[in-house]
């Protein structure tokens, strides 16, 4: 049904639908939009639902045999390890705050592993993506990106809106980091292009929050694992993730273990 020979063609479709969704999101962003709330009290706007409709309709049309799992859908139990996993507007709180740090996330999962991913920043007309072989950034022109760059001081990127007390305390006590806060899946992008060295996330995230980022990070040379260094796996029953750490290519593993021991 899906082979690596078709990855570039699929990537092209994912990039195109991401552009379409981003245009609709910007249209709503620049209007007097209303804020609703889901059952879990998390915010929801028309940008979330309209983006979701655009992406899901296109994916179902192009790939009718591949399930589409989205944050905004009532998802059914999966009986396959190949599916699309998406967050049509990652960072709704950032969208509402109008700080621009929200994204469109779309990933193709094959054998329950993120293989292709697109992350788009609508307000910057910027797109990060993996075609399964390399990672790229597109803003006016196409640029291949790598996580190999080493920063002068270890740059730790963390969530802007979901910074838990344990991580706050860790940052306060440690003097070794340059801390860079960012919304939505932008933390994965920062590491993938070498602008950050580490991303620690302690606490609950969902599969659609991280799948596209994992695909881009891995083909940029970076890595992700649980805080105990075990492999992180997507949970297709609940889609809830374990806490994790992402790190750039060639990050010193002894130093990484020392950092996590302090944490």
XYZ file of N, CA and C in Angstrom:
789
model
N 0.824 -1.205 0.000
C 0.000 0.000 0.000
C 0.863 1.262 0.000
N 1.899 1.284 0.864
C 2.834 2.404 0.923
C 4.243 1.836 0.848
N 5.076 2.415 0.003
C 6.480 2.024 -0.051
C 7.331 3.281 -0.072
N 8.616 3.110 0.253
C 9.522 4.257 0.280
C 9.661 4.896 -1.096
N 9.357 4.141 -2.143
C 9.426 4.698 -3.499
C 8.400 5.811 -3.721
N 7.344 5.813 -2.918
C 6.290 6.819 -3.091
C 6.391 7.957 -2.077
N 7.427 7.953 -1.252
C 7.541 8.948 -0.187
C 7.588 10.383 -0.710
N 8.348 10.609 -1.760
C 8.480 11.985 -2.273
C 7.143 12.503 -2.812
N 6.405 11.638 -3.487
C 5.098 12.021 -4.011
C 4.128 12.321 -2.862
N 4.142 11.475 -1.833
C 3.274 11.692 -0.676
C 3.658 12.986 0.033
N 4.963 13.218 0.186
C 5.442 14.446 0.828
C 4.925 15.676 0.101
N 4.934 15.631 -1.224
C 4.447 16.759 -2.022
C 2.977 17.050 -1.712
N 2.182 15.996 -1.566
C 0.762 16.165 -1.251
C 0.590 16.733 0.162
N 1.363 16.228 1.111
C 1.279 16.716 2.485
C 1.678 18.186 2.566
N 2.684 18.574 1.819
C 3.096 19.978 1.817
C 2.012 20.876 1.213
N 1.383 20.387 0.173
C 0.349 21.175 -0.496
C -0.870 21.378 0.401
N -1.319 20.324 1.041
C -2.508 20.445 1.893
C -2.187 21.253 3.148
N -0.941 21.185 3.597
C -0.516 22.013 4.725
C -0.594 23.493 4.364
N -0.201 23.822 3.140
C -0.318 25.207 2.660
C -1.776 25.664 2.626
N -2.646 24.794 2.126
C -4.071 25.136 2.049
C -4.649 25.386 3.440
N -4.319 24.503 4.374
C -4.819 24.649 5.742
C -4.267 25.911 6.393
N -3.011 26.209 6.128
C -2.373 27.391 6.726
C -3.021 28.682 6.242
N -3.414 28.717 4.987
C -4.089 29.907 4.442
C -5.429 30.143 5.148
N -6.165 29.071 5.384
C -7.446 29.195 6.090
C -7.219 29.622 7.546
N -6.202 29.056 8.179
C -5.881 29.437 9.561
C -5.562 30.930 9.648
N -4.769 31.434 8.730
C -4.409 32.853 8.734
C -5.626 33.749 8.511
N -6.518 33.294 7.660
C -7.744 34.049 7.394
C -8.544 34.234 8.687
N -8.645 33.158 9.465
C -9.379 33.219 10.732
C -8.573 33.982 11.786
N -7.268 33.795 11.788
C -6.357 34.477 12.727
C -6.506 35.995 12.636
N -6.719 36.485 11.438
C -6.828 37.923 11.200
C -8.275 38.434 11.267
N -9.137 37.640 11.866
C -10.538 38.028 12.033
C -10.883 38.066 13.526
N -12.106 38.429 13.847
C -12.568 38.408 15.235
C -13.144 37.022 15.547
N -12.262 36.059 15.725
C -12.704 34.679 15.912
C -13.219 34.440 17.335
N -14.088 33.442 17.447
C -14.635 33.048 18.742
C -13.811 31.906 19.336
N -13.838 31.816 20.647
C -13.128 30.742 21.353
C -14.154 29.851 22.043
N -14.131 28.565 21.693
C -14.975 27.576 22.355
C -14.093 26.673 23.214
N -14.711 25.734 23.913
C -13.932 24.837 24.765
C -14.414 23.395 24.595
N -13.464 22.473 24.588
C -13.781 21.048 24.487
C -14.207 20.519 25.861
N -14.524 19.240 25.898
C -14.939 18.607 27.151
C -13.837 18.643 28.208
N -12.563 18.628 27.767
C -11.451 18.666 28.715
C -11.045 20.099 29.055
N -11.838 21.057 28.622
C -11.644 22.480 28.902
C -10.502 23.114 28.104
N -9.979 22.393 27.125
C -8.960 22.980 26.259
C -9.652 23.829 25.189
N -8.996 24.916 24.739
C -9.652 25.830 23.799
C -9.773 25.254 22.395
N -10.773 25.729 21.682
C -11.031 25.299 20.308
C -11.549 26.500 19.524
N -11.003 26.693 18.325
C -11.460 27.794 17.468
C -11.870 27.242 16.103
N -12.469 28.104 15.295
C -12.822 27.707 13.933
C -11.577 27.349 13.129
N -10.437 27.917 13.503
C -9.194 27.598 12.793
C -8.839 26.125 12.968
N -9.056 25.586 14.173
C -8.805 24.161 14.419
C -9.698 23.296 13.536
N -10.995 23.596 13.545
C -11.961 22.746 12.848
C -11.878 22.894 11.323
N -11.658 24.106 10.841
C -11.568 24.314 9.393
C -10.293 23.699 8.830
N -9.183 23.877 9.536
C -7.931 23.249 9.104
C -8.065 21.729 9.078
N -8.708 21.198 10.114
C -8.906 19.749 10.200
C -9.716 19.224 9.015
N -10.762 19.931 8.663
C -11.605 19.505 7.546
C -10.828 19.512 6.231
N -10.061 20.565 5.995
C -9.272 20.670 4.764
C -8.297 19.501 4.641
N -7.597 19.225 5.725
C -6.560 18.181 5.678
C -7.179 16.788 5.574
N -8.168 16.520 6.418
C -8.781 15.178 6.412
C -9.465 14.869 5.086
N -10.204 15.841 4.546
C -10.883 15.613 3.263
C -9.884 15.279 2.168
N -8.775 15.987 2.133
C -7.772 15.752 1.083
C -7.092 14.392 1.262
N -6.734 14.061 2.492
C -6.044 12.785 2.726
C -6.949 11.597 2.430
N -8.221 11.709 2.819
C -9.173 10.619 2.529
C -9.357 10.459 1.021
N -9.375 11.568 0.303
C -9.523 11.521 -1.155
C -8.287 10.904 -1.818
N -7.106 11.339 -1.394
C -5.863 10.870 -2.019
C -5.483 9.453 -1.591
N -5.789 9.107 -0.327
C -5.350 7.815 0.231
C -6.522 7.149 0.958
N -7.527 6.700 0.216
C -8.751 6.179 0.842
C -8.554 4.944 1.722
N -7.451 4.240 1.557
C -7.238 3.012 2.333
C -6.397 3.244 3.587
N -5.925 4.481 3.788
C -5.073 4.766 4.948
C -5.867 5.570 5.975
N -6.002 5.069 7.200
C -6.754 5.805 8.225
C -6.120 7.166 8.526
N -6.956 8.128 8.876
C -6.499 9.460 9.265
C -6.873 9.679 10.727
N -5.871 9.872 11.558
C -6.076 10.111 12.980
C -5.734 11.572 13.273
N -6.690 12.286 13.853
C -6.499 13.701 14.132
C -6.929 14.028 15.554
N -6.291 15.035 16.123
C -6.697 15.496 17.450
C -8.173 15.882 17.467
N -8.659 16.411 16.360
C -10.009 16.956 16.336
C -11.081 15.968 15.889
N -10.711 14.714 15.671
C -11.686 13.698 15.267
C -11.982 12.744 16.413
N -13.127 12.109 16.365
C -13.404 11.008 17.279
C -12.765 9.767 16.684
N -11.574 9.481 17.150
C -10.762 8.451 16.499
C -11.208 7.044 16.884
N -11.174 6.176 15.889
C -11.518 4.781 16.100
C -10.256 3.980 16.387
N -10.455 2.785 16.944
C -9.328 1.919 17.236
C -8.655 1.492 15.936
N -7.344 1.592 15.912
C -6.595 1.256 14.701
C -6.318 -0.238 14.628
N -6.440 -0.799 13.442
C -6.059 -2.195 13.226
C -4.931 -2.283 12.205
N -4.185 -1.172 12.057
C -3.053 -1.127 11.136
C -1.952 -0.281 11.751
N -0.722 -0.525 11.329
C 0.420 0.273 11.793
C 0.790 1.354 10.787
N -0.030 1.527 9.751
C 0.188 2.577 8.754
C -1.013 3.526 8.789
N -0.761 4.791 9.071
C -1.840 5.760 9.197
C -1.267 7.179 9.150
N -2.131 8.146 8.914
C -1.754 9.552 9.022
C -2.117 10.037 10.420
N -1.253 10.838 10.996
C -1.463 11.360 12.336
C -1.258 12.871 12.284
N -2.267 13.639 12.669
C -2.158 15.082 12.470
C -2.759 15.899 13.598
N -2.189 17.066 13.744
C -2.753 18.114 14.584
C -2.976 19.310 13.673
N -4.224 19.604 13.331
C -4.490 20.642 12.337
C -4.132 22.049 12.798
N -4.035 22.238 14.124
C -3.559 23.510 14.677
C -2.912 23.206 16.022
N -1.610 23.008 15.998
C -0.861 22.713 17.213
C -0.460 24.039 17.857
N -0.940 24.265 19.070
C -0.656 25.527 19.744
C -1.840 26.476 19.697
N -3.026 25.946 20.004
C -4.220 26.797 19.979
C -4.092 27.949 20.975
N -3.434 27.690 22.118
C -3.224 28.772 23.090
C -2.355 29.881 22.501
N -1.367 29.496 21.689
C -0.500 30.492 21.047
C -1.290 31.249 19.965
N -2.162 30.525 19.282
C -3.035 31.139 18.275
C -3.908 32.210 18.931
N -4.507 31.876 20.068
C -5.378 32.809 20.784
C -4.580 34.003 21.314
N -3.348 33.719 21.794
C -2.486 34.793 22.304
C -1.921 35.663 21.181
N -2.076 35.206 19.954
C -1.592 35.912 18.760
C -0.086 36.182 18.806
N 0.668 35.154 19.250
C 2.129 35.300 19.255
C 2.784 34.605 18.063
N 1.979 33.984 17.200
C 2.494 33.385 15.970
C 3.110 32.009 16.111
N 3.243 31.505 17.342
C 3.944 30.240 17.556
C 2.985 29.047 17.545
N 2.306 28.882 16.444
C 1.424 27.733 16.260
C 1.724 27.128 14.891
N 1.399 25.856 14.752
C 1.794 25.130 13.543
C 0.695 24.191 13.061
N 0.884 23.725 11.839
C 0.113 22.615 11.276
C 1.049 21.410 11.254
N 0.633 20.308 11.841
C 1.462 19.103 11.910
C 0.795 17.942 11.178
N 1.483 17.362 10.221
C 0.962 16.186 9.512
C 2.075 15.152 9.405
N 1.789 13.911 9.771
C 2.793 12.850 9.683
C 2.203 11.600 9.054
N 3.049 10.871 8.347
C 2.705 9.531 7.878
C 3.428 8.539 8.771
N 2.665 7.650 9.369
C 3.220 6.619 10.243
C 3.234 5.300 9.480
N 4.380 4.654 9.420
C 4.527 3.352 8.764
C 5.165 2.387 9.763
N 4.539 1.244 9.977
C 4.976 0.278 10.989
C 5.072 0.966 12.356
N 4.123 1.846 12.599
C 4.011 2.613 13.839
C 5.200 3.528 14.108
N 5.954 3.890 13.041
C 7.081 4.814 13.154
C 6.824 6.017 12.255
N 7.050 7.243 12.751
C 6.903 8.427 11.891
C 7.942 8.419 10.769
N 7.487 8.369 9.532
C 8.390 8.314 8.389
C 8.443 9.636 7.623
N 7.291 10.267 7.457
C 7.216 11.547 6.761
C 6.547 12.547 7.688
N 6.970 13.813 7.598
C 6.355 14.819 8.445
C 6.436 16.198 7.837
N 5.386 16.982 8.050
C 5.365 18.383 7.656
C 4.925 19.204 8.855
N 5.700 20.242 9.162
C 5.324 21.220 10.175
C 5.358 22.585 9.506
N 4.227 23.272 9.514
C 4.152 24.583 8.866
C 3.806 25.659 9.887
N 4.489 26.798 9.770
C 4.226 27.959 10.615
C 3.471 28.963 9.755
N 2.151 29.029 9.885
C 1.364 29.865 8.973
C 1.782 31.329 8.935
N 2.045 31.938 10.095
C 2.335 33.376 10.102
C 3.677 33.712 9.460
N 4.562 32.725 9.358
C 5.879 32.955 8.756
C 5.984 32.371 7.352
N 4.899 31.783 6.864
C 4.900 31.104 5.571
C 6.150 30.228 5.455
N 6.401 29.486 6.521
C 7.597 28.646 6.618
C 7.193 27.201 6.852
N 7.865 26.308 6.164
C 7.524 24.897 6.225
C 8.783 24.071 6.489
N 8.699 23.198 7.466
C 9.741 22.199 7.718
C 9.167 20.851 7.300
N 9.986 20.015 6.689
C 9.449 18.707 6.312
C 10.549 17.676 6.121
N 10.145 16.427 6.220
C 11.014 15.285 5.923
C 10.392 14.483 4.801
N 11.208 14.100 3.828
C 10.716 13.246 2.745
C 11.112 11.793 2.965
N 11.509 11.477 4.202
C 11.911 10.121 4.548
C 13.393 9.877 4.364
N 14.075 10.806 3.708
C 15.516 10.676 3.487
C 16.283 11.856 4.075
N 15.783 13.061 3.827
C 16.411 14.272 4.336
C 15.351 15.186 4.938
N 15.823 16.207 5.670
C 14.932 17.207 6.239
C 15.200 18.554 5.577
N 14.132 19.344 5.452
C 14.226 20.608 4.723
C 13.465 21.709 5.443
N 13.859 22.938 5.124
C 13.118 24.127 5.533
C 12.812 24.922 4.267
N 11.557 25.308 4.113
C 11.189 26.114 2.956
C 10.637 27.457 3.406
N 11.338 28.513 3.056
C 10.854 29.880 3.212
C 11.442 30.675 2.051
N 10.646 30.884 1.035
C 11.082 31.524 -0.224
C 11.964 30.615 -1.070
N 12.833 29.852 -0.424
C 13.669 28.892 -1.154
C 13.852 27.647 -0.297
N 14.257 26.558 -0.924
C 14.398 25.274 -0.235
C 15.809 25.113 0.316
N 15.882 24.729 1.581
C 17.171 24.554 2.244
C 17.188 23.221 2.994
N 18.195 22.396 2.732
C 18.349 21.164 3.497
C 18.861 21.530 4.888
N 18.305 20.921 5.912
C 18.704 21.255 7.278
C 19.308 20.047 7.993
N 20.128 20.344 9.003
C 20.794 19.308 9.778
C 20.878 19.750 11.230
N 20.843 18.796 12.136
C 20.937 19.100 13.568
C 22.367 19.012 14.083
N 23.338 19.009 13.192
C 24.726 18.769 13.590
C 25.413 19.978 14.223
N 24.873 21.173 14.021
C 25.513 22.383 14.540
C 25.574 22.357 16.059
N 26.759 22.703 16.621
C 26.940 22.769 18.069
C 26.928 24.224 18.500
N 26.072 24.566 19.450
C 25.985 25.936 19.932
C 27.052 26.204 20.994
N 27.444 27.476 21.147
C 28.512 27.852 22.092
C 28.144 27.439 23.513
N 26.894 27.652 23.887
C 26.379 27.214 25.180
C 25.212 26.289 24.894
N 25.066 25.228 25.685
C 23.987 24.278 25.440
C 22.651 25.015 25.437
N 21.959 24.945 24.316
C 20.670 25.612 24.179
C 19.562 24.605 24.419
N 18.806 24.856 25.467
C 17.686 23.992 25.848
C 16.394 24.676 25.429
N 15.604 24.015 24.609
C 14.309 24.575 24.227
C 13.203 23.857 24.995
N 12.257 24.631 25.476
C 11.164 24.091 26.286
C 9.851 24.746 25.866
N 8.768 24.165 26.327
C 7.445 24.656 25.961
C 7.165 26.042 26.553
N 6.546 26.889 25.773
C 6.168 28.213 26.261
C 4.935 28.145 27.172
N 3.983 27.294 26.840
C 2.703 27.278 27.573
C 2.528 26.077 28.494
N 3.432 25.085 28.412
C 3.250 23.859 29.196
C 4.535 23.510 29.950
N 5.053 24.474 30.705
C 6.300 24.284 31.457
C 5.942 23.854 32.876
N 6.207 22.585 33.223
C 5.815 22.068 34.530
C 6.801 22.513 35.612
N 6.406 22.350 36.867
C 7.200 22.850 37.995
C 8.556 22.162 38.108
N 8.611 20.871 37.798
C 9.879 20.150 37.889
C 10.891 20.712 36.899
N 10.443 20.980 35.683
C 11.336 21.532 34.661
C 11.710 22.977 34.991
N 10.763 23.744 35.506
C 11.069 25.115 35.925
C 12.161 25.118 36.988
N 12.026 24.226 37.972
C 13.003 24.132 39.063
C 14.365 23.702 38.532
N 14.361 22.761 37.606
C 15.607 22.276 36.986
C 16.332 23.409 36.270
N 15.593 24.218 35.534
C 16.181 25.336 34.793
C 16.734 26.385 35.760
N 15.999 26.646 36.839
C 16.447 27.639 37.830
C 17.766 27.228 38.481
N 17.894 25.936 38.794
C 19.081 25.449 39.504
C 20.295 25.306 38.602
N 20.082 24.969 37.337
C 21.200 24.735 36.423
C 21.652 26.040 35.774
N 22.969 26.196 35.649
C 23.541 27.403 35.039
C 24.159 27.097 33.673
N 23.993 25.861 33.218
C 24.706 25.454 32.014
C 23.928 25.688 30.711
N 22.663 26.120 30.825
C 21.823 26.215 29.626
C 21.524 27.640 29.201
N 21.415 27.802 27.895
C 20.735 28.942 27.314
C 19.318 28.436 27.035
N 18.317 29.021 27.674
C 16.954 28.507 27.558
C 16.187 29.276 26.490
N 15.540 28.534 25.619
C 14.756 29.135 24.551
C 13.352 28.540 24.584
N 12.364 29.359 24.945
C 10.984 28.894 24.982
C 10.358 29.013 23.594
N 9.527 28.044 23.270
C 8.853 28.061 21.961
C 7.529 27.321 22.065
N 6.569 27.752 21.266
C 5.257 27.124 21.271
C 5.175 25.954 20.312
N 4.133 25.146 20.509
C 3.772 24.030 19.619
C 4.968 23.136 19.284
N 5.035 22.665 18.047
C 6.098 21.721 17.645
C 7.359 22.434 17.172
N 7.461 23.736 17.413
C 8.629 24.492 16.965
C 9.919 24.023 17.636
N 9.804 23.385 18.815
C 11.007 22.879 19.488
C 11.723 21.836 18.628
N 10.940 20.980 17.966
C 11.541 19.976 17.075
C 12.267 20.661 15.915
N 11.673 21.718 15.397
C 12.271 22.437 14.263
C 13.582 23.095 14.668
N 13.619 23.671 15.870
C 14.828 24.342 16.344
C 16.003 23.371 16.442
N 15.740 22.174 16.950
C 16.815 21.183 17.034
C 17.184 20.666 15.647
N 16.194 20.457 14.814
C 16.433 19.898 13.475
C 17.297 20.805 12.606
N 17.226 22.122 12.829
C 18.070 23.022 12.036
C 19.277 23.547 12.821
N 19.537 22.947 13.991
C 20.750 23.280 14.727
C 20.681 24.535 15.563
N 19.490 25.047 15.832
C 19.354 26.262 16.643
C 19.134 25.956 18.123
N 18.997 24.687 18.450
C 18.899 24.238 19.844
C 19.552 22.872 19.933
N 20.004 22.530 21.136
C 20.698 21.252 21.350
C 19.806 20.208 21.994
N 18.924 20.648 22.897
C 18.088 19.725 23.656
C 16.660 20.246 23.747
N 15.747 19.313 23.837
C 14.346 19.630 24.134
C 13.872 18.594 25.138
N 13.550 19.050 26.351
C 13.026 18.156 27.380
C 11.542 18.427 27.546
N 10.758 17.364 27.513
C 9.322 17.513 27.762
C 8.915 16.535 28.854
N 8.583 17.078 30.000
C 8.125 16.286 31.126
C 6.628 16.477 31.258
N 5.889 15.402 31.201
C 4.437 15.524 31.304
C 3.744 15.057 30.043
N 2.429 15.237 30.005
C 1.590 14.649 28.967
C 1.689 15.390 27.635
N 1.929 14.633 26.590
C 1.739 15.094 25.212
C 1.008 13.978 24.477
N 0.531 14.287 23.279
C -0.183 13.302 22.481
C 0.616 12.983 21.216
N 0.312 11.851 20.611
C 1.047 11.423 19.423
C 1.036 12.453 18.313
N -0.113 13.122 18.095
C -0.201 14.103 17.015
C 0.611 15.359 17.305
N 1.021 15.544 18.588
C 1.880 16.681 18.927
C 3.314 16.472 18.449
N 3.748 15.220 18.384
C 5.179 14.965 18.190
C 5.533 14.169 16.933
N 4.559 13.518 16.285
C 4.887 12.585 15.188
C 5.603 13.270 14.030
N 5.069 14.393 13.543
C 5.719 15.094 12.431
C 7.106 15.574 12.844
N 7.214 16.061 14.084
C 8.512 16.521 14.589
C 9.542 15.413 14.653
N 9.118 14.211 15.060
C 10.037 13.077 15.125
C 10.573 12.745 13.732
N 9.674 12.701 12.743
C 10.096 12.387 11.369
C 11.148 13.383 10.882
N 10.915 14.663 11.118
C 11.844 15.711 10.674
C 13.145 15.636 11.456
N 13.042 15.449 12.762
C 14.234 15.375 13.614
C 15.160 14.230 13.210
N 14.573 13.070 12.953
C 15.401 11.899 12.665
C 16.167 12.030 11.355
N 15.523 12.542 10.297
C 16.253 12.673 9.030
C 17.153 13.907 9.024
N 17.063 14.715 10.097
C 18.023 15.813 10.281
C 19.204 15.354 11.131
N 19.174 14.089 11.569
C 20.287 13.527 12.339
C 20.081 13.521 13.836
N 18.951 14.065 14.308
C 18.700 14.120 15.734
C 18.048 12.855 16.262
N 17.809 12.826 17.579
C 17.251 11.635 18.222
C 16.229 12.026 19.272
N 15.383 11.062 19.616
C 14.400 11.224 20.683
C 14.332 9.928 21.471
N 14.173 10.033 22.790
C 14.011 8.844 23.627
C 13.286 9.245 24.906
N 12.873 8.244 25.679
C 12.292 8.518 26.987
C 13.380 9.081 27.909
N 12.978 9.612 29.040
C 13.948 10.189 29.972
C 14.847 9.130 30.595
N 14.470 7.849 30.487
C 15.326 6.758 30.973
C 16.125 6.114 29.835
N 16.137 6.788 28.664
C 16.874 6.375 27.463
C 16.243 5.213 26.710
N 15.081 4.745 27.142
C 14.383 3.726 26.368
C 13.770 4.361 25.123
N 13.558 3.529 24.110
C 12.961 4.018 22.873
C 11.542 4.485 23.126
N 11.188 5.630 22.550
C 9.813 6.113 22.682
C 8.985 5.542 21.531
N 7.828 5.005 21.868
C 6.948 4.398 20.867
C 5.609 5.111 20.867
N 5.032 5.262 19.693
C 3.692 5.832 19.604
C 2.685 4.827 20.157
N 1.799 5.291 21.004
C 0.765 4.443 21.577
C -0.515 4.643 20.766
N -0.823 3.700 19.922
C -1.979 3.873 19.036
C -3.291 3.457 19.698
N -3.245 3.110 20.983
C -4.474 2.853 21.743
C -4.991 4.154 22.365
N -4.095 4.890 23.021
C -4.490 6.124 23.723
C -3.874 7.371 23.101
N -2.773 7.195 22.339
C -2.000 8.283 21.741
C -1.313 9.178 22.776
N -1.289 8.738 24.045
C -0.590 9.482 25.090
C 0.892 9.079 25.077
N 1.789 10.081 25.124
C 3.228 9.824 25.094
C 3.825 9.801 26.496
N 4.951 9.110 26.627
C 5.778 9.218 27.822
C 6.567 10.523 27.740
N 7.076 10.977 28.897
C 7.986 12.122 28.892
C 9.200 11.767 28.042
N 9.832 12.772 27.431
C 10.923 12.464 26.495
C 11.958 13.574 26.449
N 13.057 13.256 25.795
C 14.097 14.242 25.501
C 14.510 14.093 24.044
N 14.681 15.205 23.363
C 15.216 15.229 21.998
C 16.595 15.867 22.054
N 17.494 15.403 21.192
C 18.831 15.991 21.192
C 19.421 15.961 19.792
N 20.299 16.917 19.541
C 20.894 17.075 18.216
C 21.886 15.947 17.931
N 22.272 15.859 16.682
C 23.257 14.894 16.227
C 24.581 15.106 16.958
N 25.197 14.004 17.361
C 26.518 14.018 18.003
C 26.549 14.690 19.372
N 25.400 14.825 20.025
C 25.430 15.353 21.389
C 26.111 14.330 22.285
N 27.007 14.784 23.143
C 27.796 13.898 23.998
C 26.873 13.117 24.951
N 26.878 11.788 24.822
C 25.949 10.966 25.596
C 26.288 10.937 27.081
N 27.560 11.073 27.415
C 27.948 11.133 28.831
C 27.376 12.396 29.464
N 27.499 13.498 28.734
C 26.942 14.766 29.220
C 25.419 14.690 29.310
N 24.799 14.027 28.332
C 23.346 13.881 28.329
C 22.879 13.095 29.549
N 23.576 12.018 29.856
C 23.227 11.213 31.037
C 23.396 12.019 32.304
N 24.425 12.854 32.342
C 24.662 13.711 33.510
C 23.534 14.725 33.693
N 23.075 15.288 32.577
C 21.974 16.270 32.606
C 20.693 15.610 33.121
N 20.392 14.415 32.596
C 19.168 13.727 33.008
C 19.247 13.228 34.442
N 20.456 12.939 34.918
C 20.630 12.535 36.319
C 20.291 13.701 37.243
N 20.688 14.899 36.848
C 20.350 16.118 37.604
C 18.852 16.376 37.579
N 18.232 16.046 36.444
C 16.793 16.290 36.286
C 15.976 15.336 37.141
